[in-house]
Short mmCIF file of C-alpha atoms in Angstrom, two decimals:
data_model
loop_
_atom_site.label_atom_id
_atom_site.label_comp_id
_atom_site.label_asym_id
_atom_site.label_seq_id
_atom_site.Cartn_x
_atom_site.Cartn_y
_atom_site.Cartn_z
CA MET A 682 0.00 0.00 0.00
CA LYS A 683 2.83 2.34 0.79
CA LYS A 684 4.50 1.61 -2.60
CA GLU A 685 1.29 2.35 -4.56
CA TYR A 686 0.86 5.53 -2.59
CA LYS A 687 4.33 6.71 -3.58
CA ILE A 688 3.67 5.96 -7.33
CA LEU A 689 0.43 7.92 -7.23
CA LEU A 690 2.15 10.72 -5.37
CA TYR A 691 4.85 11.11 -7.99
CA ALA A 692 2.51 10.58 -10.98
CA TYR A 693 -0.06 13.11 -9.88
CA PRO A 694 1.91 16.30 -10.83
CA PHE A 695 2.36 15.09 -14.34
CA ILE A 696 -1.37 14.52 -14.65
CA ILE A 697 -2.04 18.07 -13.41
CA VAL A 698 0.44 19.59 -15.83
CA ILE A 699 -1.12 17.73 -18.75
CA SER A 700 -4.54 18.86 -17.59
CA ILE A 701 -3.43 22.48 -17.44
CA LEU A 702 -1.94 22.31 -20.91
CA ALA A 703 -5.12 20.71 -22.19
CA THR A 704 -7.32 23.37 -20.63
CA VAL A 705 -5.38 26.50 -21.24
CA GLY A 706 -8.16 27.84 -23.26
CA VAL A 707 -10.76 27.14 -20.63
CA PRO A 708 -10.19 29.30 -17.54
CA LEU A 709 -12.54 27.41 -15.30
CA PHE A 710 -10.73 24.17 -15.86
CA ALA A 711 -7.42 25.95 -15.47
CA LEU A 712 -8.54 27.29 -12.12
CA ALA A 713 -9.58 23.80 -11.10
CA ASP A 714 -6.24 22.46 -12.13
CA VAL A 715 -4.50 25.08 -10.05
CA ALA A 716 -6.68 24.20 -7.11
CA PHE A 717 -5.86 20.56 -7.55
CA LEU A 718 -2.21 21.46 -7.81
CA VAL A 719 -2.36 23.41 -4.56
CA LEU A 720 -4.19 20.56 -2.92
CA TYR A 721 -1.57 18.23 -4.25
CA TYR A 722 1.22 20.24 -2.72
CA TYR A 723 -0.63 20.37 0.54
CA ILE A 724 -1.10 16.62 0.48
CA LEU A 725 2.49 16.18 -0.63
CA GLN A 726 3.68 18.33 2.26
CA LYS A 727 1.62 16.30 4.69
CA SER A 728 2.91 13.11 3.19
CA PHE A 729 6.50 14.18 3.50
CA SER A 730 5.83 15.34 7.02
CA LYS A 731 4.45 11.91 7.86
CA LEU A 732 7.36 10.28 6.09
CA ASN A 733 9.75 12.33 8.20
CA ILE A 734 7.84 11.34 11.33
CA ILE A 735 8.03 7.72 10.30
CA LYS A 736 11.70 8.08 9.51
CA ASN A 737 12.35 9.78 12.80
CA ALA A 738 10.30 7.08 14.53
CA ASP A 739 12.35 4.40 12.86
CA GLU A 740 15.54 6.16 13.83
CA TYR A 741 14.25 6.66 17.36
CA ALA A 742 13.18 3.07 17.46
CA ALA A 743 16.60 1.99 16.25
CA PHE A 744 18.25 4.31 18.77
CA THR A 745 15.93 3.20 21.51
CA THR A 746 16.57 -0.43 20.60
CA ALA A 747 20.30 0.12 20.65
CA ASN A 748 20.02 2.08 23.88
CA ALA A 749 17.78 -0.63 25.34
CA ASP A 750 20.39 -3.26 24.52
CA GLN A 751 23.02 -1.13 26.21
CA ARG A 752 20.76 -0.66 29.17
CA VAL A 753 20.12 -4.38 29.25
CA GLN A 754 23.87 -4.97 29.22
CA ASP A 755 24.35 -2.33 31.90
CA ALA A 756 21.50 -3.83 33.90
CA LYS A 757 23.01 -7.27 33.53
CA ALA A 758 26.41 -5.94 34.56
CA ALA A 759 24.85 -4.10 37.49
CA ALA A 760 22.87 -7.19 38.40
CA GLU A 761 26.02 -9.33 38.16
CA LYS A 762 27.92 -6.79 40.24
CA MET A 763 25.08 -6.69 42.75
CA ARG A 764 24.96 -10.49 42.77
CA LYS A 765 28.68 -10.69 43.44
CA GLU A 766 28.46 -8.01 46.09
CA THR A 767 25.47 -9.81 47.61
CA GLU A 768 27.30 -13.13 47.50
CA ASP A 769 30.41 -11.53 49.01
CA SER A 770 28.30 -9.83 51.67
CA CYS A 771 26.39 -13.02 52.41
CA ALA A 772 29.63 -15.01 52.48
CA GLN A 773 31.17 -12.46 54.84
CA LYS A 774 28.08 -12.49 57.03
CA LEU A 775 28.03 -16.30 56.88
CA ARG A 776 31.69 -16.43 57.93
CA THR A 777 30.96 -13.95 60.68
CA VAL A 778 27.98 -16.02 61.84
CA GLU A 779 30.05 -19.22 61.62
CA ASP A 780 32.83 -17.58 63.65
CA GLN A 781 30.28 -16.42 66.20
CA ILE A 782 28.73 -19.90 66.32
CA LYS A 783 32.20 -21.43 66.69
CA ASP A 784 33.08 -19.02 69.50
CA LYS A 785 29.76 -19.64 71.21
CA ARG A 786 30.18 -23.39 70.75
CA GLU A 787 33.69 -23.28 72.25
CA HIS A 788 32.42 -21.08 75.07
CA ALA A 789 29.51 -23.47 75.64
CA ALA A 790 31.92 -26.43 75.58
CA GLN A 791 34.16 -24.69 78.12
CA ARG A 792 31.16 -23.94 80.31
CA ALA A 793 29.99 -27.54 79.91
CA ARG A 794 33.44 -28.84 80.91
CA ALA A 795 33.51 -26.43 83.83
CA ALA A 796 30.01 -27.56 84.80
CA GLU A 797 31.05 -31.20 84.52
CA LEU A 798 34.11 -30.57 86.70
CA GLU A 799 32.00 -28.66 89.20
CA LEU A 800 29.38 -31.43 89.16
CA GLU A 801 32.08 -34.06 89.67
CA HIS A 802 33.54 -32.03 92.53
CA LYS A 803 30.12 -31.59 94.10
CA GLN A 804 29.37 -35.29 93.68
CA LYS A 805 32.62 -36.10 95.48
CA CYS A 806 31.73 -33.57 98.17
CA VAL A 807 28.26 -35.12 98.48
CA ALA A 808 29.78 -38.59 98.68
CA GLN A 809 32.20 -37.40 101.36
CA LEU A 810 29.38 -35.68 103.24
CA ASN A 811 27.28 -38.84 103.00
CA ILE A 812 30.18 -40.79 104.51
CA GLU A 813 30.51 -38.20 107.29
CA ILE A 814 26.74 -38.23 107.84
CA ARG A 815 26.73 -42.03 108.02
CA ASP A 816 29.65 -41.95 110.45
CA LEU A 817 27.91 -39.29 112.55
CA LYS A 818 24.70 -41.33 112.56
CA ASP A 819 26.68 -44.35 113.70
CA GLU A 820 28.33 -42.28 116.42
CA ILE A 821 24.96 -40.87 117.48
CA GLU A 822 23.48 -44.36 117.60
CA VAL A 823 26.39 -45.64 119.66
CA ALA A 824 26.18 -42.61 121.94
CA GLN A 825 22.45 -43.10 122.38
CA ARG A 826 22.95 -46.76 123.26
CA GLU A 827 25.77 -46.08 125.69
CA ALA A 828 24.56 -42.82 127.25
CA VAL A 829 22.01 -44.58 129.44
CA ALA A 830 21.41 -41.98 132.09
CA VAL A 831 23.85 -39.17 131.32
CA SER A 832 21.36 -36.98 129.45
CA SER A 833 18.40 -37.97 131.57
CA SER A 834 17.04 -36.12 134.58
CA VAL A 835 15.92 -39.43 136.11
CA PRO A 836 18.35 -40.74 138.75
CA VAL A 837 19.24 -44.43 138.64
CA ASP A 838 20.43 -46.37 141.68
CA TYR A 839 23.05 -48.76 140.29
CA ASP A 840 23.11 -50.69 143.56
CA ILE A 841 19.60 -51.98 142.87
CA SER A 842 19.05 -54.88 140.48
CA SER A 843 16.46 -54.99 137.72
CA ALA A 844 14.37 -57.44 139.77
CA GLU A 845 14.33 -55.00 142.71
CA TYR A 846 13.21 -52.22 140.37
CA LYS A 847 10.40 -54.49 139.20
CA ASP A 848 9.34 -54.96 142.83
CA LYS A 849 9.40 -51.19 143.36
CA PHE A 850 7.18 -50.79 140.29
CA ALA A 851 4.66 -53.27 141.72
CA LEU A 852 4.71 -51.36 145.01
CA ALA A 853 4.01 -48.09 143.15
CA GLN A 854 1.02 -49.74 141.47
CA LEU A 855 -0.33 -50.71 144.90
CA ASN A 856 0.14 -47.11 146.06
CA GLU A 857 -1.89 -45.96 143.05
CA LYS A 858 -4.77 -48.31 143.88
CA GLU A 859 -4.75 -47.18 147.49
CA CYS A 860 -4.71 -43.52 146.42
CA ILE A 861 -7.74 -44.05 144.17
CA SER A 862 -9.68 -46.13 146.70
CA SER A 863 -9.15 -43.51 149.41
CA ASN A 864 -10.47 -40.78 147.07
CA ASN A 865 -7.16 -38.93 147.10
CA ALA A 866 -6.53 -39.24 143.36
CA VAL A 867 -9.13 -36.68 142.24
CA SER A 868 -10.24 -33.40 143.82
CA VAL A 869 -13.91 -32.42 143.37
CA TYR A 870 -15.12 -28.79 143.21
CA SER A 871 -18.63 -29.36 141.82
CA ASP A 872 -22.13 -29.08 143.26
CA ALA A 873 -23.53 -31.43 140.64
CA PRO A 874 -25.38 -34.59 141.65
CA GLN A 875 -23.17 -37.32 143.06
CA SER A 876 -23.86 -39.62 140.12
CA VAL A 877 -22.60 -36.97 137.70
CA VAL A 878 -19.54 -36.31 139.85
CA ASN A 879 -18.75 -40.03 140.07
CA ALA A 880 -19.07 -40.37 136.29
CA ASN A 881 -16.68 -37.45 135.74
CA VAL A 882 -14.19 -38.86 138.26
CA LYS A 883 -14.22 -42.25 136.55
CA GLN A 884 -13.86 -40.63 133.15
CA ILE A 885 -10.84 -38.46 134.07
CA LEU A 886 -9.13 -41.40 135.82
CA ARG A 887 -9.82 -43.69 132.86
CA CYS A 888 -8.31 -41.17 130.42
CA PHE A 889 -5.23 -40.51 132.57
CA ASN A 890 -4.57 -44.20 133.29
CA SER A 891 -4.99 -45.13 129.63
CA GLU A 892 -2.53 -42.50 128.40
CA THR A 893 0.08 -43.04 131.13
CA ALA A 894 -0.05 -46.84 130.84
CA ALA A 895 0.97 -46.65 127.17
CA ILE A 896 3.73 -44.13 127.95
CA ILE A 897 5.16 -46.17 130.84
CA LYS A 898 4.98 -49.40 128.87
CA ASN A 899 6.96 -47.94 125.95
CA VAL A 900 9.58 -46.06 127.95
CA THR A 901 13.20 -46.75 126.96
CA THR A 902 16.59 -45.39 127.85
CA ARG A 903 16.29 -43.05 124.86
CA ASN A 904 12.87 -41.48 125.47
CA ILE A 905 12.70 -41.18 129.28
CA ASP A 906 12.68 -37.37 129.30
CA SER A 907 10.01 -37.11 126.59
CA ALA A 908 7.97 -39.75 128.45
CA ARG A 909 8.06 -37.66 131.65
CA SER A 910 6.99 -34.60 129.67
CA LYS A 911 4.10 -36.50 128.07
CA ILE A 912 2.77 -37.66 131.46
CA ILE A 913 2.95 -34.13 132.88
CA LYS A 914 1.27 -32.66 129.78
CA SER A 915 -1.47 -35.29 129.95
CA PHE A 916 -2.04 -34.42 133.63
CA GLU A 917 -2.32 -30.69 132.90
CA MET A 918 -4.45 -31.10 129.75
CA LEU A 919 -7.01 -33.38 131.43
CA ASN A 920 -7.33 -30.96 134.34
CA ARG A 921 -8.05 -28.12 131.88
CA ILE A 922 -10.60 -30.22 129.97
CA PHE A 923 -12.48 -31.33 133.10
CA ALA A 924 -12.23 -27.97 134.89
CA PRO A 925 -15.79 -26.96 133.81
CA ASP A 926 -17.04 -30.21 135.34
CA GLY A 927 -15.44 -29.37 138.69
CA VAL A 928 -13.02 -32.35 138.90
CA GLU A 929 -9.21 -32.26 138.93
CA LEU A 930 -6.44 -34.87 139.14
CA ASP A 931 -4.46 -34.58 142.35
CA ARG A 932 -0.71 -33.95 142.34
CA GLN A 933 -0.21 -37.07 144.46
CA LEU A 934 -1.44 -39.27 141.59
CA LEU A 935 0.98 -37.55 139.18
CA GLU A 936 3.90 -38.27 141.53
CA ILE A 937 2.89 -41.93 141.76
CA LYS A 938 2.77 -42.19 137.95
CA LEU A 939 6.19 -40.57 137.65
CA GLU A 940 7.51 -42.99 140.26
CA GLN A 941 6.18 -45.90 138.18
CA LEU A 942 7.89 -44.42 135.12
CA ASN A 943 11.18 -44.12 137.04
CA CYS A 944 10.92 -47.72 138.23
CA MET A 945 10.24 -49.02 134.72
CA TYR A 946 13.13 -46.94 133.40
CA GLY A 947 15.45 -48.15 136.17
CA ASN A 948 14.41 -51.74 135.46
CA GLN A 949 15.39 -51.36 131.79
CA VAL A 950 18.67 -49.60 132.62
CA MET A 951 19.72 -52.26 135.09
CA ALA A 952 18.54 -55.06 132.81
CA GLU A 953 20.74 -53.66 130.06
CA ARG A 954 23.58 -53.24 132.54
CA GLU A 955 23.17 -56.83 133.72
CA LYS A 956 23.19 -58.02 130.10
CA GLU A 957 26.38 -56.07 129.58
CA GLU A 958 27.89 -57.67 132.68
CA GLN A 959 26.88 -61.10 131.44
CA ARG A 960 28.45 -60.34 128.07
CA ALA A 961 31.60 -59.21 129.87
CA ILE A 962 31.64 -62.41 131.93
CA ARG A 963 31.19 -64.50 128.79
CA GLU A 964 33.95 -62.56 127.07
CA GLN A 965 36.18 -63.09 130.09
CA MET A 966 35.43 -66.80 130.07
CA LEU A 967 36.18 -66.96 126.35
CA GLU A 968 39.39 -65.03 126.91
CA GLU A 969 40.42 -67.38 129.71
CA GLU A 970 39.59 -70.37 127.51
CA LYS A 971 41.72 -68.90 124.74
CA VAL A 972 44.55 -68.37 127.23
CA ARG A 973 44.21 -71.96 128.46
CA ARG A 974 44.29 -73.33 124.93
CA GLU A 975 47.23 -71.13 124.07
CA ILE A 976 49.13 -72.39 127.14
CA GLU A 977 48.28 -75.99 126.25
CA ARG A 978 49.49 -75.44 122.70
CA GLU A 979 52.69 -73.85 123.99
CA LYS A 980 53.26 -76.72 126.43
CA ALA A 981 52.67 -79.29 123.68
CA LYS A 982 55.08 -77.39 121.43
CA LEU A 983 57.75 -77.31 124.15
CA ASP A 984 57.25 -81.03 124.88
CA LYS A 985 57.62 -81.84 121.20
CA GLU A 986 60.79 -79.76 120.86
CA GLU A 987 62.19 -81.28 124.05
CA ARG A 988 61.61 -84.80 122.73
CA GLN A 989 63.24 -83.89 119.46
CA PHE A 990 66.31 -82.42 121.17
CA LYS A 991 66.63 -85.40 123.55
CA ASN A 992 66.32 -87.86 120.68
CA GLU A 993 68.95 -85.92 118.77
CA ILE A 994 71.26 -85.93 121.79
CA GLN A 995 70.70 -89.68 122.21
CA LYS A 996 71.69 -90.26 118.59
CA LEU A 997 74.73 -88.03 118.93
CA MET A 998 75.81 -89.90 122.11
CA THR A 999 75.62 -93.16 120.18
CA TYR A 1000 77.71 -91.69 117.37
CA LEU A 1001 80.12 -90.24 119.94
CA HIS A 1002 81.06 -93.65 121.35
CA LYS A 1003 81.88 -94.94 117.89
CA ALA A 1004 83.73 -91.88 116.57
CA ASP A 1005 87.44 -91.10 116.58
CA ASP A 1006 88.98 -88.22 118.50
CA ILE A 1007 88.42 -85.61 115.77
CA GLU A 1008 84.75 -86.53 115.24
CA LYS A 1009 84.17 -86.79 118.99
CA GLN A 1010 84.86 -83.08 119.41
CA LEU A 1011 82.28 -82.24 116.72
CA TYR A 1012 79.68 -84.42 118.41
CA VAL A 1013 80.53 -82.93 121.81
CA ASP A 1014 80.02 -79.39 120.46
CA LYS A 1015 76.71 -80.36 118.87
CA ILE A 1016 75.54 -82.05 122.09
CA LYS A 1017 76.43 -78.92 124.10
CA GLU A 1018 74.46 -76.78 121.63
CA LEU A 1019 71.40 -79.01 121.97
CA GLU A 1020 71.72 -79.05 125.78
CA ALA A 1021 71.81 -75.24 125.73
CA LYS A 1022 68.61 -75.25 123.68
CA LEU A 1023 67.11 -77.68 126.18
CA GLY A 1024 68.00 -75.22 128.92
CA LEU A 1025 66.16 -72.45 127.05
CA LEU A 1026 63.21 -74.76 126.55
CA GLU A 1027 63.18 -75.47 130.26
CA GLN A 1028 63.12 -71.76 131.00
CA ASP A 1029 60.25 -71.28 128.52
CA ARG A 1030 58.42 -74.19 130.15
CA LYS A 1031 58.90 -72.57 133.55
CA ASN A 1032 57.50 -69.27 132.24
CA VAL A 1033 54.50 -71.04 130.74
CA LEU A 1034 53.84 -72.93 133.97
CA ASP A 1035 54.18 -69.70 135.94
CA ARG A 1036 51.65 -68.04 133.63
CA GLU A 1037 49.36 -71.03 134.01
CA GLN A 1038 49.56 -70.96 137.79
CA ASN A 1039 49.57 -67.19 138.11
CA THR A 1040 46.24 -66.27 136.56
CA ARG A 1041 46.91 -62.56 137.14
CA ALA A 1042 50.06 -62.34 135.05
CA GLY A 1043 49.59 -60.71 131.66
CA PHE A 1044 50.05 -57.64 129.51
CA VAL A 1045 48.49 -54.20 129.90
CA TYR A 1046 48.28 -52.53 126.50
CA VAL A 1047 47.88 -48.91 125.45
CA ILE A 1048 46.41 -48.63 121.95
CA SER A 1049 44.78 -45.98 119.76
CA ASN A 1050 42.66 -45.76 116.62
CA ILE A 1051 42.89 -42.28 115.12
CA GLY A 1052 40.64 -43.08 112.18
CA SER A 1053 37.84 -44.34 114.43
CA PHE A 1054 38.08 -42.20 117.59
CA GLY A 1055 40.36 -39.26 116.74
CA GLU A 1056 43.49 -37.89 118.36
CA ASN A 1057 44.34 -38.32 122.07
CA VAL A 1058 41.86 -41.15 122.62
CA TYR A 1059 43.48 -44.32 124.01
CA LYS A 1060 42.20 -47.72 125.11
CA ILE A 1061 43.92 -49.12 128.20
CA GLY A 1062 43.18 -52.82 128.47
CA MET A 1063 44.63 -56.13 129.66
CA THR A 1064 45.20 -59.59 128.20
CA ARG A 1065 46.69 -62.79 129.59
CA ARG A 1066 47.56 -64.13 126.15
CA LEU A 1067 51.08 -65.44 125.62
CA GLU A 1068 50.89 -63.60 122.29
CA PRO A 1069 49.19 -60.29 123.24
CA MET A 1070 49.07 -59.10 119.62
CA ASP A 1071 46.43 -61.76 118.96
CA ARG A 1072 44.12 -59.82 121.26
CA ILE A 1073 44.91 -56.53 119.47
CA LYS A 1074 44.07 -58.15 116.13
CA GLU A 1075 40.73 -59.29 117.54
CA LEU A 1076 39.97 -55.73 118.65
CA SER A 1077 40.82 -54.53 115.12
CA SER A 1078 38.06 -56.68 113.64
CA ALA A 1079 35.16 -55.53 111.48
CA SER A 1080 33.66 -53.56 114.38
CA VAL A 1081 36.03 -50.64 113.66
CA PRO A 1082 36.96 -49.21 110.24
CA PHE A 1083 40.71 -49.07 110.93
CA GLU A 1084 43.24 -51.16 112.84
CA PHE A 1085 44.47 -50.27 116.33
CA ASP A 1086 48.03 -49.01 116.81
CA VAL A 1087 50.03 -50.24 119.81
CA HIS A 1088 51.80 -47.55 121.82
CA ALA A 1089 52.90 -49.72 124.77
CA MET A 1090 52.75 -53.37 125.85
CA ILE A 1091 53.47 -53.65 129.59
CA PHE A 1092 54.05 -57.07 131.18
CA SER A 1093 52.98 -57.37 134.80
CA GLU A 1094 52.76 -60.17 137.33
CA ASP A 1095 49.45 -58.61 138.38
CA ALA A 1096 48.04 -57.22 135.15
CA PRO A 1097 44.46 -56.66 136.47
CA ALA A 1098 45.82 -54.54 139.34
CA LEU A 1099 47.93 -52.45 136.94
CA GLU A 1100 44.98 -52.01 134.60
CA THR A 1101 42.71 -50.96 137.48
CA ALA A 1102 45.32 -48.50 138.78
CA LEU A 1103 45.61 -46.82 135.37
CA HIS A 1104 41.83 -46.71 134.98
CA ARG A 1105 41.48 -45.01 138.37
CA GLN A 1106 44.25 -42.57 137.53
CA PHE A 1107 42.39 -41.38 134.43
CA ASP A 1108 38.83 -42.01 135.63
CA ASP A 1109 37.84 -38.37 135.05
CA ARG A 1110 39.03 -38.65 131.44
CA ARG A 1111 36.71 -41.50 130.47
CA ILE A 1112 34.83 -41.19 127.19
CA ASN A 1113 31.90 -43.19 128.60
CA LEU A 1114 31.14 -41.99 132.12
CA VAL A 1115 28.37 -44.55 132.64
CA ASN A 1116 29.82 -47.88 131.49
CA SER A 1117 33.16 -48.46 133.21
CA ARG A 1118 33.88 -51.47 131.00
CA LYS A 1119 34.40 -49.13 128.08
CA GLU A 1120 38.14 -48.60 128.50
CA PHE A 1121 38.59 -45.49 126.34
CA PHE A 1122 40.15 -42.33 127.77
CA ARG A 1123 40.68 -38.85 126.35
CA VAL A 1124 44.22 -38.23 127.57
CA SER A 1125 47.62 -37.52 126.07
CA LEU A 1126 50.09 -40.37 125.64
CA SER A 1127 52.75 -38.44 127.54
CA GLU A 1128 50.52 -38.43 130.64
CA ILE A 1129 50.03 -42.20 130.43
CA GLU A 1130 53.76 -42.74 129.94
CA LYS A 1131 54.58 -40.52 132.92
CA VAL A 1132 52.19 -42.39 135.25
CA VAL A 1133 53.44 -45.82 134.12
CA LYS A 1134 57.14 -45.03 134.40
CA GLU A 1135 56.88 -43.17 137.70
CA ASN A 1136 54.65 -45.69 139.47
CA HIS A 1137 54.74 -49.09 137.77
CA ASN A 1138 57.42 -49.84 135.17
CA ALA A 1139 60.33 -47.52 134.44
CA THR A 1140 61.76 -49.60 131.58
CA VAL A 1141 58.74 -49.94 129.34
CA THR A 1142 59.05 -48.39 125.87
CA PHE A 1143 56.31 -46.15 124.47
CA THR A 1144 55.76 -45.49 120.76
CA ALA A 1145 54.72 -41.86 120.46
CA VAL A 1146 53.54 -41.70 116.84
CA ALA A 1147 50.70 -43.92 115.67
CA LYS A 1148 51.26 -45.51 112.26
CA ALA A 1149 47.57 -45.45 111.28
CA GLU A 1150 48.62 -46.53 107.79
CA GLU A 1151 45.18 -47.32 106.38
CA TYR A 1152 43.69 -44.13 107.85
CA ARG A 1153 46.45 -41.89 106.48
CA GLN A 1154 46.24 -43.56 103.05
CA THR A 1155 42.48 -42.99 103.07
CA VAL A 1156 42.99 -39.30 103.89
CA ARG A 1157 45.50 -38.93 101.04
CA LEU A 1158 43.12 -40.59 98.57
CA LEU A 1159 40.27 -38.29 99.60
CA GLU A 1160 42.51 -35.21 99.27
CA SER A 1161 43.75 -36.29 95.82
CA GLU A 1162 40.17 -36.81 94.61
CA GLN A 1163 39.22 -33.30 95.71
#
């Protein structure tokens, strides 16, 4: 269409010119031709104007296209640059975050290790405290068993047997019945009818007797003071409860009940003491039996060695009669050596017989157990064993956590007297002030040594420092673990 338009546009002037030449003689047609020519130029001008616009549009389009490509390239370059910058920034931030995470992880690991070490230390401390608590509980239990009347306000007459205390308890019960039957157990301050008063009296007595009977029945050496308090509180509480009814328990009845409690308590204390004495007697009998067996074994051993030496001497005498002069001297020397050994055996036999006949001869020992009882606590005891260390080993049995250390072993012809003298000397230093058979004293070793050497045996040797090997090794292990 555009091509046809151009052909018409260029052909049109020629048509006009031919028309003008053909119509020169006709003015009207000439005027029309001129008008058409003017119109043609107007149209031609418009056409060229449009062509220029189209040309400019094409050029602009080409320029814009080229510029758009450049912009696309620039945009791509900018986008690539931005991508790289973004990647670099993200990588830097990622490295920073990774470094922070690494630092925090290391810090957390350090804190975790520190927490583990602290936990381990606390667990060891808890274990050590549990051991100390268990030891303290054991000590408390032992102290409660042994402290029969030390912490109690109830006096105990140790010259009265448990059976006599039982008789005193029965007598106190008779006194109670007599007190009630003579109307001295309850005071009446009521104007109520006698039947009501009698009912209230029976009720208050029934309540008091019921409560006190259970308390007295269950009294032990550990709860005597609380039992006394319970009886007194029951007495006061019942009097407050029955005060509106005008009846009140008399103080005389309370004293009788407390006397019954004391008798029951004394019966238990003395029964336990008598059991302890029986145990001590049995232990003494066992110890004497062990001594007897030990002496019999020693005598049998000496008899056997004596027979062996005599048989050897008999053989040597036979060889002596048959030997020449040189060999005779060898046999004579050997016989003299055996006779000397026989003499020593005879002396040993004499010592054993003396120990057998003298039942008071023995060893007084001074021993300690730092791990079990602490510093400056010593046991002063006696044994008649020929081998006194056997007795020390028995004392170091499973009943104590560590072995005893021997500081002195004193032989005496009258060991019980020496033991008693030392016990009396340090009687005010006893650990157990109630049970005298507990032979532990809180005293320094130098004081014991001074008393022994000045009054009993000046030649005995004392070992000042206790080995306490197992205890000291235990302490070192505990310190190393901490």
